[in-house]
Coordinates of C-alpha atoms in Angstrom, one line a residue:
X1 CA 85.1 -38.4 82.6
X2 CA 85.6 -41.8 84.0
X3 CA 87.8 -44.3 82.2
X4 CA 85.6 -47.1 83.6
X5 CA 83.1 -47.0 80.7
X6 CA 83.2 -49.6 78.0
X7 CA 81.2 -48.6 75.0
X8 CA 80.0 -50.9 72.2
X9 CA 77.1 -51.4 69.8
X10 CA 74.0 -53.0 71.3
X11 CA 73.5 -56.7 71.0
X12 CA 70.2 -58.5 71.0
X13 CA 70.9 -59.5 74.6
X14 CA 71.1 -55.8 75.6
X15 CA 67.5 -54.9 74.4
X16 CA 65.8 -55.6 77.8
X17 CA 68.5 -53.7 79.7
X18 CA 68.3 -50.7 77.2
X19 CA 64.5 -50.6 77.8
X20 CA 65.1 -50.6 81.6
X21 CA 67.7 -47.7 81.2
X22 CA 65.4 -45.6 79.2
X23 CA 62.4 -46.3 81.4
X24 CA 64.4 -45.3 84.5
X25 CA 65.8 -42.1 82.9
X26 CA 62.5 -40.6 81.7
X27 CA 59.2 -39.9 83.5
X28 CA 57.0 -41.9 81.0
X29 CA 57.4 -44.9 78.8
X30 CA 57.3 -42.8 75.6
X31 CA 61.0 -42.8 75.0
X32 CA 61.4 -46.5 75.7
X33 CA 58.5 -47.2 73.4
X34 CA 60.2 -44.9 70.8
X35 CA 63.4 -47.0 70.9
X36 CA 61.4 -50.2 70.4
X37 CA 59.5 -48.6 67.4
X38 CA 62.7 -47.3 65.9
X39 CA 64.4 -50.7 66.2
X40 CA 61.6 -52.0 63.9
X41 CA 61.8 -49.0 61.5
X42 CA 63.7 -48.6 58.3
X43 CA 65.5 -45.6 60.0
X44 CA 67.4 -48.1 62.2
X45 CA 71.1 -48.4 61.4
X46 CA 72.8 -51.4 63.0
X47 CA 75.8 -50.4 65.1
X48 CA 74.5 -46.9 66.0
X49 CA 72.7 -48.0 69.1
X50 CA 75.5 -47.7 71.7
X51 CA 75.6 -48.8 75.3
X52 CA 78.0 -47.8 78.0
X53 CA 78.7 -50.6 80.4
X54 CA 80.4 -50.8 83.7
X55 CA 83.5 -53.0 84.1
X56 CA 81.2 -56.1 84.7
X57 CA 79.5 -55.5 81.4
X58 CA 76.2 -54.2 82.8
X59 CA 74.7 -51.6 80.4
X60 CA 74.1 -48.4 82.3
X61 CA 73.9 -45.8 79.5
X62 CA 72.5 -45.7 76.0
X63 CA 72.7 -43.4 73.0
X64 CA 70.8 -43.9 69.7
X65 CA 71.4 -42.5 66.3
X66 CA 68.8 -43.2 63.6
X67 CA 68.3 -41.9 60.0
X68 CA 66.6 -38.6 59.5
X69 CA 66.9 -35.9 56.8
X70 CA 67.7 -32.2 56.7
X71 CA 65.6 -31.2 53.7
X72 CA 66.5 -34.0 51.3
X73 CA 70.0 -34.6 52.7
X74 CA 70.5 -37.8 54.8
X75 CA 71.5 -37.1 58.4
X76 CA 71.2 -38.8 61.8
X77 CA 69.1 -38.0 64.8
X78 CA 70.6 -38.4 68.3
X79 CA 67.6 -39.5 70.4
X80 CA 67.1 -40.7 73.0
X81 CA 70.1 -40.6 75.3
X82 CA 69.5 -42.3 78.6
X83 CA 71.5 -43.3 81.7
X84 CA 70.4 -45.1 84.8
X85 CA 69.7 -42.5 87.5
X86 CA 72.3 -43.8 89.8
X87 CA 75.0 -43.4 87.1
X88 CA 74.0 -40.0 85.8
X89 CA 76.7 -37.3 85.9
X90 CA 79.4 -40.0 85.8
X91 CA 80.3 -39.7 82.1
X92 CA 78.4 -42.9 81.0
X93 CA 76.1 -40.9 78.7
X94 CA 78.9 -38.8 77.3
X95 CA 80.9 -42.0 76.6
X96 CA 78.0 -43.5 74.7
X97 CA 77.4 -40.3 72.7
X98 CA 81.1 -39.9 71.8
X99 CA 81.3 -43.5 70.6
X100 CA 78.1 -43.3 68.6
X101 CA 79.3 -40.0 66.9
X102 CA 82.7 -41.6 66.1
X103 CA 81.1 -44.7 64.6
X104 CA 78.8 -42.6 62.5
X105 CA 81.8 -40.5 61.3
X106 CA 83.8 -43.6 60.5
X107 CA 80.9 -44.9 58.4
X108 CA 80.9 -41.7 56.3
X109 CA 77.9 -40.1 57.9
X110 CA 78.1 -36.3 57.8
X111 CA 75.4 -34.6 59.9
X112 CA 73.6 -35.2 63.2
X113 CA 70.7 -33.4 64.8
X114 CA 69.6 -33.4 68.4
X115 CA 66.6 -31.9 70.1
X116 CA 67.8 -31.6 73.7
X117 CA 69.2 -29.6 76.5
X118 CA 71.2 -26.6 75.2
X119 CA 73.7 -26.7 78.0
X120 CA 74.6 -30.3 77.5
X121 CA 75.0 -31.1 73.8
X122 CA 77.4 -28.3 72.8
X123 CA 80.2 -30.2 74.6
X124 CA 80.0 -32.7 71.7
X125 CA 80.2 -29.9 69.0
X126 CA 76.5 -29.3 68.5
X127 CA 75.3 -25.8 67.9
X128 CA 72.0 -24.0 67.4
X129 CA 70.5 -25.5 64.2
X130 CA 68.7 -22.2 63.2
X131 CA 72.1 -20.6 62.8
X132 CA 72.7 -23.0 59.9
X133 CA 69.2 -22.5 58.4
X134 CA 67.9 -25.8 59.9
X135 CA 64.4 -25.8 61.2
X136 CA 61.8 -28.3 62.6
X137 CA 58.1 -28.5 61.9
X138 CA 57.1 -28.4 65.6
X139 CA 57.3 -25.6 68.1
X140 CA 60.4 -26.0 70.3
X141 CA 62.7 -23.5 71.9
X142 CA 65.2 -22.4 69.3
X143 CA 68.2 -23.2 71.4
X144 CA 67.1 -26.8 72.0
X145 CA 67.3 -27.8 68.3
X146 CA 70.9 -28.4 67.5
X147 CA 73.0 -29.8 64.7
X148 CA 76.6 -31.0 64.1
X149 CA 78.7 -31.5 61.0
X150 CA 80.9 -34.6 61.6
X151 CA 83.2 -33.6 58.8
X152 CA 84.4 -30.0 58.5
X153 CA 84.8 -30.4 54.8
X154 CA 81.0 -30.8 54.5
X155 CA 79.1 -27.9 56.1
X156 CA 75.6 -28.4 57.5
X157 CA 72.9 -28.2 54.8
X158 CA 69.9 -26.0 55.4
X159 CA 66.3 -27.3 55.5
X160 CA 63.6 -28.7 57.7
X161 CA 64.5 -31.8 59.7
X162 CA 62.4 -34.8 58.8
X163 CA 62.4 -37.5 61.5
X164 CA 61.7 -41.2 61.1
X165 CA 57.9 -42.0 61.4
X166 CA 58.1 -43.4 65.0
X167 CA 59.0 -39.9 66.2
X168 CA 55.5 -38.7 65.2
X169 CA 57.0 -35.3 64.0

């Protein structure tokens, strides 16, 4: 992991750069449109949209945590995570994720879910959600739905993940 990444909460000035990052990282505009929709939704939590910047302050990576629920228990959803293609595999995304998770933990949040690549997210402590009795209402590969308890004193609850409306799930 590079020590060159500076991570911080997004500012209003970062919004165009974040959109550009997400557009460049994905094949369609769906994820970038999702970030914009989440920013206007009640699930948005200020300070949990994190950018990784280079030494010149240019945002190159982004990780977003928004409110979701596991059953009736408040949790966070990590999505999307995006890095400019030329900076992928440099640690920028990992730095943004680690900072977002730490900020969430420091705020007293307890649980995070992610629907993502099963070889990537376990490095942050995520494990298969179904092993904890956590499900999702859409058909996805079991190993792709993962969850994390930010505080070992509070084990993951069981239930079905309910996402913010902009996810359309």
